[in-house]
Amino acid sequence: MVSILNTLDSGHAEDIQDVQVDYYGLMMATCSTDRLIKIFNLKTLELITDLNGHFGPVSQLSWAHPKFGCILASCSFDKRVIIWKEERGWLKMNEFILSSAGTCIEFAPYHCGLLLACGSTDGKINILSFENGVWDVKKFQGHLLGCNSLSWDPTSNGTRFLATGGCDSCIKVWKENSSGWEEIAKLDVHQDWVVGVAWSPSTTVNMIASCSNDKSVIISTSTDKKNWTSKLLHTFPDAVCQVTWDQNILAVTTANKKVYLWKENPSGQWVCMSELDTNSSETNLH
């Protein structure tokens, strides 16, 4: 059964844009259009600190793997990416200026090294890497319009792969090679902006979930990352804001603050396990 275990008053003065829990489930970071990032202790639900370094709405957050230390990245409409690190207090580890407003950000899986991808409203994708004490930045044009979402392939142990979704209604799959990043697949499966992509941790097949302003969620699968087969999971009554994997369970969040949990059954059919209305705390089991 799915239920709300607890709630807390974030203290943000405006809308929360993103919530991310760290690797061990001990800390939760939130960001808001009020320009603040807040970090909470999840055991006590107490505020640990406010991070104040952005001059515009903070769009998204991402925690690095703990093997690199306690590190959090943020991107904002002020065109800044800030890397924060906890060392006897939270400090700025580094700061980068983008060519336009930052919309999405995600650290790569730990086996890729300390690597961070960030998308922006001009469609560019920035890849930030940290090696030998130095940050390096590379960028390429990902979408003709804005890049709204991105997700690393969590299963590849050698070559790095990245999926992105944009305002051009496309999903693109990118492969890193010796000369940079190459587009190896383009999926025209949505009718409106793609606002969320999430690469499944499944090791049996490459699987990407995507959601769009067209109210649909689509599951795309591939055996070689170049040729993809896409099928509609569901068309929802409201716009879909986010898709997130937890092992083989897909969480779908809609604009009316409902969360749906989906799972593929042994016959290959996707079934909605539960529906949670975060406004009323009511759960419907299917």
PDB file of C-alpha atoms in Angstrom:
ATOM      1  CA  MET A   1       0.000   0.000   0.000  1.00  0.00           C
ATOM      2  CA  VAL A   2       1.179   3.516  -0.828  1.00  0.00           C
ATOM      3  CA  SER A   3       0.566   6.295   1.656  1.00  0.00           C
ATOM      4  CA  ILE A   4       2.002   9.605   2.809  1.00  0.00           C
ATOM      5  CA  LEU A   5       4.253   8.883   5.801  1.00  0.00           C
ATOM      6  CA  ASN A   6       4.897  12.452   6.834  1.00  0.00           C
ATOM      7  CA  THR A   7       4.745  16.069   5.742  1.00  0.00           C
ATOM      8  CA  LEU A   8       6.801  19.135   6.554  1.00  0.00           C
ATOM      9  CA  ASP A   9       6.578  22.848   5.999  1.00  0.00           C
ATOM     10  CA  SER A  10       9.441  23.614   3.617  1.00  0.00           C
ATOM     11  CA  GLY A  11       9.514  27.277   4.505  1.00  0.00           C
ATOM     12  CA  HIS A  12       9.829  28.277   0.859  1.00  0.00           C
ATOM     13  CA  ALA A  13       8.093  31.556   0.061  1.00  0.00           C
ATOM     14  CA  GLU A  14       7.153  30.455  -3.475  1.00  0.00           C
ATOM     15  CA  ASP A  15       6.534  27.262  -5.497  1.00  0.00           C
ATOM     16  CA  ILE A  16       8.880  24.306  -5.045  1.00  0.00           C
ATOM     17  CA  GLN A  17      10.440  23.289  -8.362  1.00  0.00           C
ATOM     18  CA  ASP A  18      12.307  20.132  -7.383  1.00  0.00           C
ATOM     19  CA  VAL A  19      12.885  17.735  -4.477  1.00  0.00           C
ATOM     20  CA  GLN A  20      15.833  15.317  -4.364  1.00  0.00           C
ATOM     21  CA  VAL A  21      16.833  12.789  -1.702  1.00  0.00           C
ATOM     22  CA  ASP A  22      20.493  11.833  -1.271  1.00  0.00           C
ATOM     23  CA  TYR A  23      21.920   8.358  -1.925  1.00  0.00           C
ATOM     24  CA  TYR A  24      21.481   7.122   1.658  1.00  0.00           C
ATOM     25  CA  GLY A  25      18.038   8.653   2.161  1.00  0.00           C
ATOM     26  CA  LEU A  26      19.290  10.817   5.025  1.00  0.00           C
ATOM     27  CA  MET A  27      18.977  14.288   3.507  1.00  0.00           C
ATOM     28  CA  MET A  28      16.443  15.971   1.251  1.00  0.00           C
ATOM     29  CA  ALA A  29      17.140  19.041  -0.853  1.00  0.00           C
ATOM     30  CA  THR A  30      14.410  21.336  -2.194  1.00  0.00           C
ATOM     31  CA  CYS A  31      14.577  24.298  -4.558  1.00  0.00           C
ATOM     32  CA  SER A  32      12.097  27.006  -5.376  1.00  0.00           C
ATOM     33  CA  THR A  33      11.268  30.034  -7.457  1.00  0.00           C
ATOM     34  CA  ASP A  34      12.159  31.999  -4.304  1.00  0.00           C
ATOM     35  CA  ARG A  35      15.832  31.435  -5.368  1.00  0.00           C
ATOM     36  CA  LEU A  36      16.621  29.320  -2.299  1.00  0.00           C
ATOM     37  CA  ILE A  37      17.794  25.744  -1.815  1.00  0.00           C
ATOM     38  CA  LYS A  38      16.930  24.086   1.491  1.00  0.00           C
ATOM     39  CA  ILE A  39      18.453  20.927   2.921  1.00  0.00           C
ATOM     40  CA  PHE A  40      16.559  18.869   5.511  1.00  0.00           C
ATOM     41  CA  ASN A  41      17.446  16.003   7.833  1.00  0.00           C
ATOM     42  CA  LEU A  42      14.983  13.277   6.836  1.00  0.00           C
ATOM     43  CA  LYS A  43      15.145  11.522  10.200  1.00  0.00           C
ATOM     44  CA  THR A  44      14.196  14.594  12.235  1.00  0.00           C
ATOM     45  CA  LEU A  45      12.546  16.595   9.408  1.00  0.00           C
ATOM     46  CA  GLU A  46      14.555  19.582  10.623  1.00  0.00           C
ATOM     47  CA  LEU A  47      16.107  22.191   8.354  1.00  0.00           C
ATOM     48  CA  ILE A  48      19.887  21.774   8.129  1.00  0.00           C
ATOM     49  CA  THR A  49      20.660  24.871   6.078  1.00  0.00           C
ATOM     50  CA  ASP A  50      19.622  27.311   3.372  1.00  0.00           C
ATOM     51  CA  LEU A  51      21.834  27.630   0.300  1.00  0.00           C
ATOM     52  CA  ASN A  52      21.604  31.121  -1.131  1.00  0.00           C
ATOM     53  CA  GLY A  53      23.641  31.678  -4.281  1.00  0.00           C
ATOM     54  CA  HIS A  54      21.240  32.003  -7.180  1.00  0.00           C
ATOM     55  CA  PHE A  55      19.671  35.220  -8.478  1.00  0.00           C
ATOM     56  CA  GLY A  56      16.700  33.628 -10.195  1.00  0.00           C
ATOM     57  CA  PRO A  57      14.299  30.688  -9.798  1.00  0.00           C
ATOM     58  CA  VAL A  58      16.160  27.441  -9.113  1.00  0.00           C
ATOM     59  CA  SER A  59      15.011  24.829 -11.624  1.00  0.00           C
ATOM     60  CA  GLN A  60      16.461  21.506 -10.546  1.00  0.00           C
ATOM     61  CA  LEU A  61      18.876  19.711  -8.230  1.00  0.00           C
ATOM     62  CA  SER A  62      21.030  16.594  -8.358  1.00  0.00           C
ATOM     63  CA  TRP A  63      23.077  14.725  -5.733  1.00  0.00           C
ATOM     64  CA  ALA A  64      26.429  13.222  -6.690  1.00  0.00           C
ATOM     65  CA  HIS A  65      27.292   9.675  -5.630  1.00  0.00           C
ATOM     66  CA  PRO A  66      28.730   9.732  -2.080  1.00  0.00           C
ATOM     67  CA  LYS A  67      32.052   8.255  -3.265  1.00  0.00           C
ATOM     68  CA  PHE A  68      32.827  11.830  -4.406  1.00  0.00           C
ATOM     69  CA  GLY A  69      31.769  13.386  -1.114  1.00  0.00           C
ATOM     70  CA  CYS A  70      28.581  15.164  -0.092  1.00  0.00           C
ATOM     71  CA  ILE A  71      27.974  17.167  -3.282  1.00  0.00           C
ATOM     72  CA  LEU A  72      24.813  18.816  -4.646  1.00  0.00           C
ATOM     73  CA  ALA A  73      24.397  20.574  -7.997  1.00  0.00           C
ATOM     74  CA  SER A  74      21.786  23.208  -8.844  1.00  0.00           C
ATOM     75  CA  CYS A  75      20.773  25.038 -12.014  1.00  0.00           C
ATOM     76  CA  SER A  76      18.733  28.206 -12.305  1.00  0.00           C
ATOM     77  CA  PHE A  77      17.095  30.696 -14.638  1.00  0.00           C
ATOM     78  CA  ASP A  78      19.944  33.045 -13.690  1.00  0.00           C
ATOM     79  CA  LYS A  79      22.064  30.960 -16.152  1.00  0.00           C
ATOM     80  CA  ARG A  80      24.174  29.584 -13.309  1.00  0.00           C
ATOM     81  CA  VAL A  81      25.141  26.067 -12.364  1.00  0.00           C
ATOM     82  CA  ILE A  82      26.445  25.849  -8.795  1.00  0.00           C
ATOM     83  CA  ILE A  83      28.250  22.861  -7.307  1.00  0.00           C
ATOM     84  CA  TRP A  84      27.798  22.768  -3.523  1.00  0.00           C
ATOM     85  CA  LYS A  85      29.875  20.636  -1.152  1.00  0.00           C
ATOM     86  CA  GLU A  86      29.483  19.889   2.539  1.00  0.00           C
ATOM     87  CA  GLU A  87      32.756  20.142   4.421  1.00  0.00           C
ATOM     88  CA  ARG A  88      32.070  21.329   7.983  1.00  0.00           C
ATOM     89  CA  GLY A  89      29.317  23.414   6.448  1.00  0.00           C
ATOM     90  CA  TRP A  90      27.965  23.877   2.950  1.00  0.00           C
ATOM     91  CA  LEU A  91      30.159  25.849   0.544  1.00  0.00           C
ATOM     92  CA  LYS A  92      30.300  26.577  -3.174  1.00  0.00           C
ATOM     93  CA  MET A  93      32.684  24.123  -4.788  1.00  0.00           C
ATOM     94  CA  ASN A  94      32.392  25.857  -8.163  1.00  0.00           C
ATOM     95  CA  GLU A  95      30.097  27.952 -10.313  1.00  0.00           C
ATOM     96  CA  PHE A  96      29.530  27.990 -14.072  1.00  0.00           C
ATOM     97  CA  ILE A  97      27.706  30.411 -16.362  1.00  0.00           C
ATOM     98  CA  LEU A  98      25.483  28.942 -19.090  1.00  0.00           C
ATOM     99  CA  SER A  99      24.500  30.560 -22.383  1.00  0.00           C
ATOM    100  CA  SER A 100      20.852  30.687 -21.262  1.00  0.00           C
ATOM    101  CA  ALA A 101      18.593  29.696 -18.370  1.00  0.00           C
ATOM    102  CA  GLY A 102      19.281  26.276 -16.852  1.00  0.00           C
ATOM    103  CA  THR A 103      16.310  23.897 -16.909  1.00  0.00           C
ATOM    104  CA  CYS A 104      17.556  20.426 -15.949  1.00  0.00           C
ATOM    105  CA  ILE A 105      20.591  18.868 -14.306  1.00  0.00           C
ATOM    106  CA  GLU A 106      21.792  15.377 -13.404  1.00  0.00           C
ATOM    107  CA  PHE A 107      24.985  13.733 -12.196  1.00  0.00           C
ATOM    108  CA  ALA A 108      26.101  10.673 -14.144  1.00  0.00           C
ATOM    109  CA  PRO A 109      26.316   7.208 -12.515  1.00  0.00           C
ATOM    110  CA  TYR A 110      29.355   6.917 -10.247  1.00  0.00           C
ATOM    111  CA  HIS A 111      31.269   4.606 -12.597  1.00  0.00           C
ATOM    112  CA  CYS A 112      31.383   7.460 -15.145  1.00  0.00           C
ATOM    113  CA  GLY A 113      33.328   9.671 -12.729  1.00  0.00           C
ATOM    114  CA  LEU A 114      32.233  13.023 -11.331  1.00  0.00           C
ATOM    115  CA  LEU A 115      30.292  14.064 -14.412  1.00  0.00           C
ATOM    116  CA  LEU A 116      27.325  16.428 -14.643  1.00  0.00           C
ATOM    117  CA  ALA A 117      24.926  17.209 -17.497  1.00  0.00           C
ATOM    118  CA  CYS A 118      22.827  20.379 -17.641  1.00  0.00           C
ATOM    119  CA  GLY A 119      20.255  21.464 -20.230  1.00  0.00           C
ATOM    120  CA  SER A 120      19.179  25.018 -20.971  1.00  0.00           C
ATOM    121  CA  THR A 121      16.430  27.006 -22.672  1.00  0.00           C
ATOM    122  CA  ASP A 122      18.482  27.538 -25.856  1.00  0.00           C
ATOM    123  CA  GLY A 123      18.615  23.761 -26.386  1.00  0.00           C
ATOM    124  CA  LYS A 124      22.277  23.396 -25.469  1.00  0.00           C
ATOM    125  CA  ILE A 125      23.551  20.583 -23.274  1.00  0.00           C
ATOM    126  CA  ASN A 126      26.549  21.254 -21.049  1.00  0.00           C
ATOM    127  CA  ILE A 127      28.744  18.404 -19.803  1.00  0.00           C
ATOM    128  CA  LEU A 128      30.829  19.276 -16.741  1.00  0.00           C
ATOM    129  CA  SER A 129      33.550  16.853 -15.648  1.00  0.00           C
ATOM    130  CA  PHE A 130      35.942  16.922 -12.700  1.00  0.00           C
ATOM    131  CA  GLU A 131      39.347  15.286 -13.092  1.00  0.00           C
ATOM    132  CA  ASN A 132      42.673  15.862 -11.345  1.00  0.00           C
ATOM    133  CA  GLY A 133      41.234  18.737  -9.340  1.00  0.00           C
ATOM    134  CA  VAL A 134      40.028  20.661 -12.409  1.00  0.00           C
ATOM    135  CA  TRP A 135      36.538  21.168 -13.864  1.00  0.00           C
ATOM    136  CA  ASP A 136      36.169  20.930 -17.655  1.00  0.00           C
ATOM    137  CA  VAL A 137      33.101  22.091 -19.595  1.00  0.00           C
ATOM    138  CA  LYS A 138      31.952  20.872 -23.000  1.00  0.00           C
ATOM    139  CA  LYS A 139      28.699  21.783 -24.717  1.00  0.00           C
ATOM    140  CA  PHE A 140      26.741  20.863 -27.805  1.00  0.00           C
ATOM    141  CA  GLN A 141      23.431  21.785 -29.418  1.00  0.00           C
ATOM    142  CA  GLY A 142      20.932  19.194 -28.263  1.00  0.00           C
ATOM    143  CA  HIS A 143      17.572  20.564 -29.430  1.00  0.00           C
ATOM    144  CA  LEU A 144      16.475  23.342 -31.775  1.00  0.00           C
ATOM    145  CA  LEU A 145      14.418  24.776 -28.938  1.00  0.00           C
ATOM    146  CA  GLY A 146      14.857  24.318 -25.193  1.00  0.00           C
ATOM    147  CA  CYS A 147      16.118  21.164 -23.483  1.00  0.00           C
ATOM    148  CA  ASN A 148      13.648  20.331 -20.691  1.00  0.00           C
ATOM    149  CA  SER A 149      14.935  17.062 -19.294  1.00  0.00           C
ATOM    150  CA  LEU A 150      17.848  14.652 -19.423  1.00  0.00           C
ATOM    151  CA  SER A 151      18.754  11.239 -18.059  1.00  0.00           C
ATOM    152  CA  TRP A 152      21.970   9.203 -18.072  1.00  0.00           C
ATOM    153  CA  ASP A 153      22.050   5.541 -19.027  1.00  0.00           C
ATOM    154  CA  PRO A 154      22.639   3.975 -15.580  1.00  0.00           C
ATOM    155  CA  THR A 155      23.755   0.582 -16.898  1.00  0.00           C
ATOM    156  CA  SER A 156      26.594   1.279 -19.361  1.00  0.00           C
ATOM    157  CA  ASN A 157      30.025   0.563 -17.892  1.00  0.00           C
ATOM    158  CA  GLY A 158      32.151   1.858 -20.748  1.00  0.00           C
ATOM    159  CA  THR A 159      30.731   4.282 -23.283  1.00  0.00           C
ATOM    160  CA  ARG A 160      28.515   7.021 -21.855  1.00  0.00           C
ATOM    161  CA  PHE A 161      24.968   7.511 -23.135  1.00  0.00           C
ATOM    162  CA  LEU A 162      22.496  10.315 -22.414  1.00  0.00           C
ATOM    163  CA  ALA A 163      18.806  10.802 -23.228  1.00  0.00           C
ATOM    164  CA  THR A 164      17.290  14.274 -23.572  1.00  0.00           C
ATOM    165  CA  GLY A 165      13.819  15.711 -24.129  1.00  0.00           C
ATOM    166  CA  GLY A 166      13.040  19.100 -25.620  1.00  0.00           C
ATOM    167  CA  CYS A 167      10.552  21.753 -26.659  1.00  0.00           C
ATOM    168  CA  ASP A 168      10.802  20.368 -30.207  1.00  0.00           C
ATOM    169  CA  SER A 169       8.691  17.403 -28.942  1.00  0.00           C
ATOM    170  CA  CYS A 170      11.642  15.055 -29.542  1.00  0.00           C
ATOM    171  CA  ILE A 171      13.592  12.593 -27.435  1.00  0.00           C
ATOM    172  CA  LYS A 172      17.229  12.194 -28.433  1.00  0.00           C
ATOM    173  CA  VAL A 173      19.810   9.614 -27.436  1.00  0.00           C
ATOM    174  CA  TRP A 174      23.451  10.685 -27.380  1.00  0.00           C
ATOM    175  CA  LYS A 175      26.676   8.686 -27.358  1.00  0.00           C
ATOM    176  CA  GLU A 176      30.047  10.039 -26.281  1.00  0.00           C
ATOM    177  CA  ASN A 177      32.923   9.356 -28.645  1.00  0.00           C
ATOM    178  CA  SER A 178      36.455  10.667 -29.148  1.00  0.00           C
ATOM    179  CA  SER A 179      35.233  13.817 -30.893  1.00  0.00           C
ATOM    180  CA  GLY A 180      32.382  14.688 -28.538  1.00  0.00           C
ATOM    181  CA  TRP A 181      28.722  13.717 -28.374  1.00  0.00           C
ATOM    182  CA  GLU A 182      26.926  12.059 -31.298  1.00  0.00           C
ATOM    183  CA  GLU A 183      23.171  11.822 -31.786  1.00  0.00           C
ATOM    184  CA  ILE A 184      22.446   8.126 -32.386  1.00  0.00           C
ATOM    185  CA  ALA A 185      18.646   8.153 -32.138  1.00  0.00           C
ATOM    186  CA  LYS A 186      15.759  10.588 -32.426  1.00  0.00           C
ATOM    187  CA  LEU A 187      12.286   9.630 -31.246  1.00  0.00           C
ATOM    188  CA  ASP A 188       9.336  11.664 -32.554  1.00  0.00           C
ATOM    189  CA  VAL A 189       6.708  10.053 -30.339  1.00  0.00           C
ATOM    190  CA  HIS A 190       5.082  13.034 -28.601  1.00  0.00           C
ATOM    191  CA  GLN A 191       2.825  15.800 -29.911  1.00  0.00           C
ATOM    192  CA  ASP A 192       3.997  18.548 -27.535  1.00  0.00           C
ATOM    193  CA  TRP A 193       6.987  19.507 -25.398  1.00  0.00           C
ATOM    194  CA  VAL A 194       8.779  16.561 -23.819  1.00  0.00           C
ATOM    195  CA  VAL A 195       9.103  17.636 -20.182  1.00  0.00           C
ATOM    196  CA  GLY A 196      10.542  14.467 -18.663  1.00  0.00           C
ATOM    197  CA  VAL A 197      12.768  11.545 -19.673  1.00  0.00           C
ATOM    198  CA  ALA A 198      13.982   8.767 -17.373  1.00  0.00           C
ATOM    199  CA  TRP A 199      16.326   5.932 -18.348  1.00  0.00           C
ATOM    200  CA  SER A 200      15.392   2.712 -16.560  1.00  0.00           C
ATOM    201  CA  PRO A 201      17.991   0.871 -14.436  1.00  0.00           C
ATOM    202  CA  SER A 202      16.916  -2.402 -16.093  1.00  0.00           C
ATOM    203  CA  THR A 203      19.863  -4.506 -17.279  1.00  0.00           C
ATOM    204  CA  THR A 204      17.775  -6.752 -19.551  1.00  0.00           C
ATOM    205  CA  VAL A 205      16.701  -4.087 -22.051  1.00  0.00           C
ATOM    206  CA  ASN A 206      17.317  -0.386 -22.673  1.00  0.00           C
ATOM    207  CA  MET A 207      14.140   1.402 -21.588  1.00  0.00           C
ATOM    208  CA  ILE A 208      13.307   5.111 -21.513  1.00  0.00           C
ATOM    209  CA  ALA A 209      10.105   6.549 -20.085  1.00  0.00           C
ATOM    210  CA  SER A 210       9.047   9.964 -21.362  1.00  0.00           C
ATOM    211  CA  CYS A 211       6.248  12.384 -20.525  1.00  0.00           C
ATOM    212  CA  SER A 212       4.891  15.397 -22.329  1.00  0.00           C
ATOM    213  CA  ASN A 213       2.521  18.328 -22.238  1.00  0.00           C
ATOM    214  CA  ASP A 214       0.366  16.189 -24.549  1.00  0.00           C
ATOM    215  CA  LYS A 215      -0.630  14.314 -21.313  1.00  0.00           C
ATOM    216  CA  SER A 216       0.947  11.042 -22.425  1.00  0.00           C
ATOM    217  CA  VAL A 217       3.640   8.760 -21.035  1.00  0.00           C
ATOM    218  CA  ILE A 218       5.490   6.594 -23.547  1.00  0.00           C
ATOM    219  CA  ILE A 219       7.827   3.651 -22.939  1.00  0.00           C
ATOM    220  CA  SER A 220      10.596   3.211 -25.521  1.00  0.00           C
ATOM    221  CA  THR A 221      12.786   0.092 -25.620  1.00  0.00           C
ATOM    222  CA  SER A 222      15.894  -0.903 -27.546  1.00  0.00           C
ATOM    223  CA  THR A 223      18.534  -3.613 -27.656  1.00  0.00           C
ATOM    224  CA  ASP A 224      21.251  -1.479 -29.285  1.00  0.00           C
ATOM    225  CA  LYS A 225      20.362   2.092 -28.194  1.00  0.00           C
ATOM    226  CA  LYS A 226      19.992   3.085 -31.871  1.00  0.00           C
ATOM    227  CA  ASN A 227      16.711   1.462 -32.898  1.00  0.00           C
ATOM    228  CA  TRP A 228      13.820   2.042 -30.524  1.00  0.00           C
ATOM    229  CA  THR A 229      10.283   0.704 -30.275  1.00  0.00           C
ATOM    230  CA  SER A 230       7.811   2.993 -28.521  1.00  0.00           C
ATOM    231  CA  LYS A 231       4.393   2.289 -27.049  1.00  0.00           C
ATOM    232  CA  LEU A 232       1.889   4.395 -25.190  1.00  0.00           C
ATOM    233  CA  LEU A 233       1.737   3.637 -21.469  1.00  0.00           C
ATOM    234  CA  HIS A 234      -1.266   5.870 -20.799  1.00  0.00           C
ATOM    235  CA  THR A 235      -2.863   9.201 -21.625  1.00  0.00           C
ATOM    236  CA  PHE A 236      -3.645  11.048 -18.405  1.00  0.00           C
ATOM    237  CA  PRO A 237      -6.431  13.579 -17.712  1.00  0.00           C
ATOM    238  CA  ASP A 238      -3.846  16.261 -16.887  1.00  0.00           C
ATOM    239  CA  ALA A 239      -0.428  17.283 -18.132  1.00  0.00           C
ATOM    240  CA  VAL A 240       2.343  14.978 -16.899  1.00  0.00           C
ATOM    241  CA  CYS A 241       5.212  16.739 -15.131  1.00  0.00           C
ATOM    242  CA  GLN A 242       7.679  13.981 -14.286  1.00  0.00           C
ATOM    243  CA  VAL A 243       8.570  10.307 -14.681  1.00  0.00           C
ATOM    244  CA  THR A 244      10.904   8.557 -12.221  1.00  0.00           C
ATOM    245  CA  TRP A 245      12.131   4.972 -11.891  1.00  0.00           C
ATOM    246  CA  ASP A 246      12.573   3.016  -8.665  1.00  0.00           C
ATOM    247  CA  GLN A 247      13.991  -0.280  -9.928  1.00  0.00           C
ATOM    248  CA  ASN A 248      11.169  -1.695 -12.111  1.00  0.00           C
ATOM    249  CA  ILE A 249       8.433   0.634 -10.834  1.00  0.00           C
ATOM    250  CA  LEU A 250       7.651   3.830 -12.736  1.00  0.00           C
ATOM    251  CA  ALA A 251       6.268   6.825 -10.842  1.00  0.00           C
ATOM    252  CA  VAL A 252       4.270   9.327 -12.902  1.00  0.00           C
ATOM    253  CA  THR A 253       3.485  12.760 -11.479  1.00  0.00           C
ATOM    254  CA  THR A 254       0.802  14.956 -13.034  1.00  0.00           C
ATOM    255  CA  ALA A 255       0.102  18.685 -12.844  1.00  0.00           C
ATOM    256  CA  ASN A 256      -2.848  18.157 -10.497  1.00  0.00           C
ATOM    257  CA  LYS A 257      -0.427  16.662  -7.909  1.00  0.00           C
ATOM    258  CA  LYS A 258      -1.371  13.026  -8.403  1.00  0.00           C
ATOM    259  CA  VAL A 259       1.255  10.263  -8.392  1.00  0.00           C
ATOM    260  CA  TYR A 260       0.661   7.001 -10.253  1.00  0.00           C
ATOM    261  CA  LEU A 261       2.806   3.875  -9.807  1.00  0.00           C
ATOM    262  CA  TRP A 262       3.113   1.546 -12.804  1.00  0.00           C
ATOM    263  CA  LYS A 263       4.739  -1.855 -13.192  1.00  0.00           C
ATOM    264  CA  GLU A 264       5.152  -4.249 -16.095  1.00  0.00           C
ATOM    265  CA  ASN A 265       3.594  -7.669 -15.467  1.00  0.00           C
ATOM    266  CA  PRO A 266       5.096 -10.999 -16.651  1.00  0.00           C
ATOM    267  CA  SER A 267       3.087 -10.857 -19.870  1.00  0.00           C
ATOM    268  CA  GLY A 268       4.604  -7.497 -20.814  1.00  0.00           C
ATOM    269  CA  GLN A 269       1.555  -5.367 -19.995  1.00  0.00           C
ATOM    270  CA  TRP A 270       1.933  -2.211 -17.912  1.00  0.00           C
ATOM    271  CA  VAL A 271      -0.426  -2.055 -14.942  1.00  0.00           C
ATOM    272  CA  CYS A 272      -1.198   0.886 -12.658  1.00  0.00           C
ATOM    273  CA  MET A 273      -0.563  -0.396  -9.123  1.00  0.00           C
ATOM    274  CA  SER A 274      -1.771   2.650  -7.228  1.00  0.00           C
ATOM    275  CA  GLU A 275      -2.859   6.253  -7.500  1.00  0.00           C
ATOM    276  CA  LEU A 276      -2.017   8.777  -4.784  1.00  0.00           C
ATOM    277  CA  ASP A 277      -3.640  12.195  -4.517  1.00  0.00           C
ATOM    278  CA  THR A 278      -1.107  14.308  -2.606  1.00  0.00           C
ATOM    279  CA  ASN A 279      -3.763  16.975  -2.037  1.00  0.00           C
ATOM    280  CA  SER A 280      -5.996  14.648  -0.013  1.00  0.00           C
ATOM    281  CA  SER A 281      -3.649  11.788   0.974  1.00  0.00           C
ATOM    282  CA  GLU A 282      -6.129   9.330  -0.552  1.00  0.00           C
ATOM    283  CA  THR A 283      -4.733   6.190  -2.213  1.00  0.00           C
ATOM    284  CA  ASN A 284      -6.534   4.098  -4.788  1.00  0.00           C
ATOM    285  CA  LEU A 285      -5.123   0.600  -5.277  1.00  0.00           C
ATOM    286  CA  HIS A 286      -5.613  -1.123  -8.625  1.00  0.00           C
TER     287      HIS A 286
END
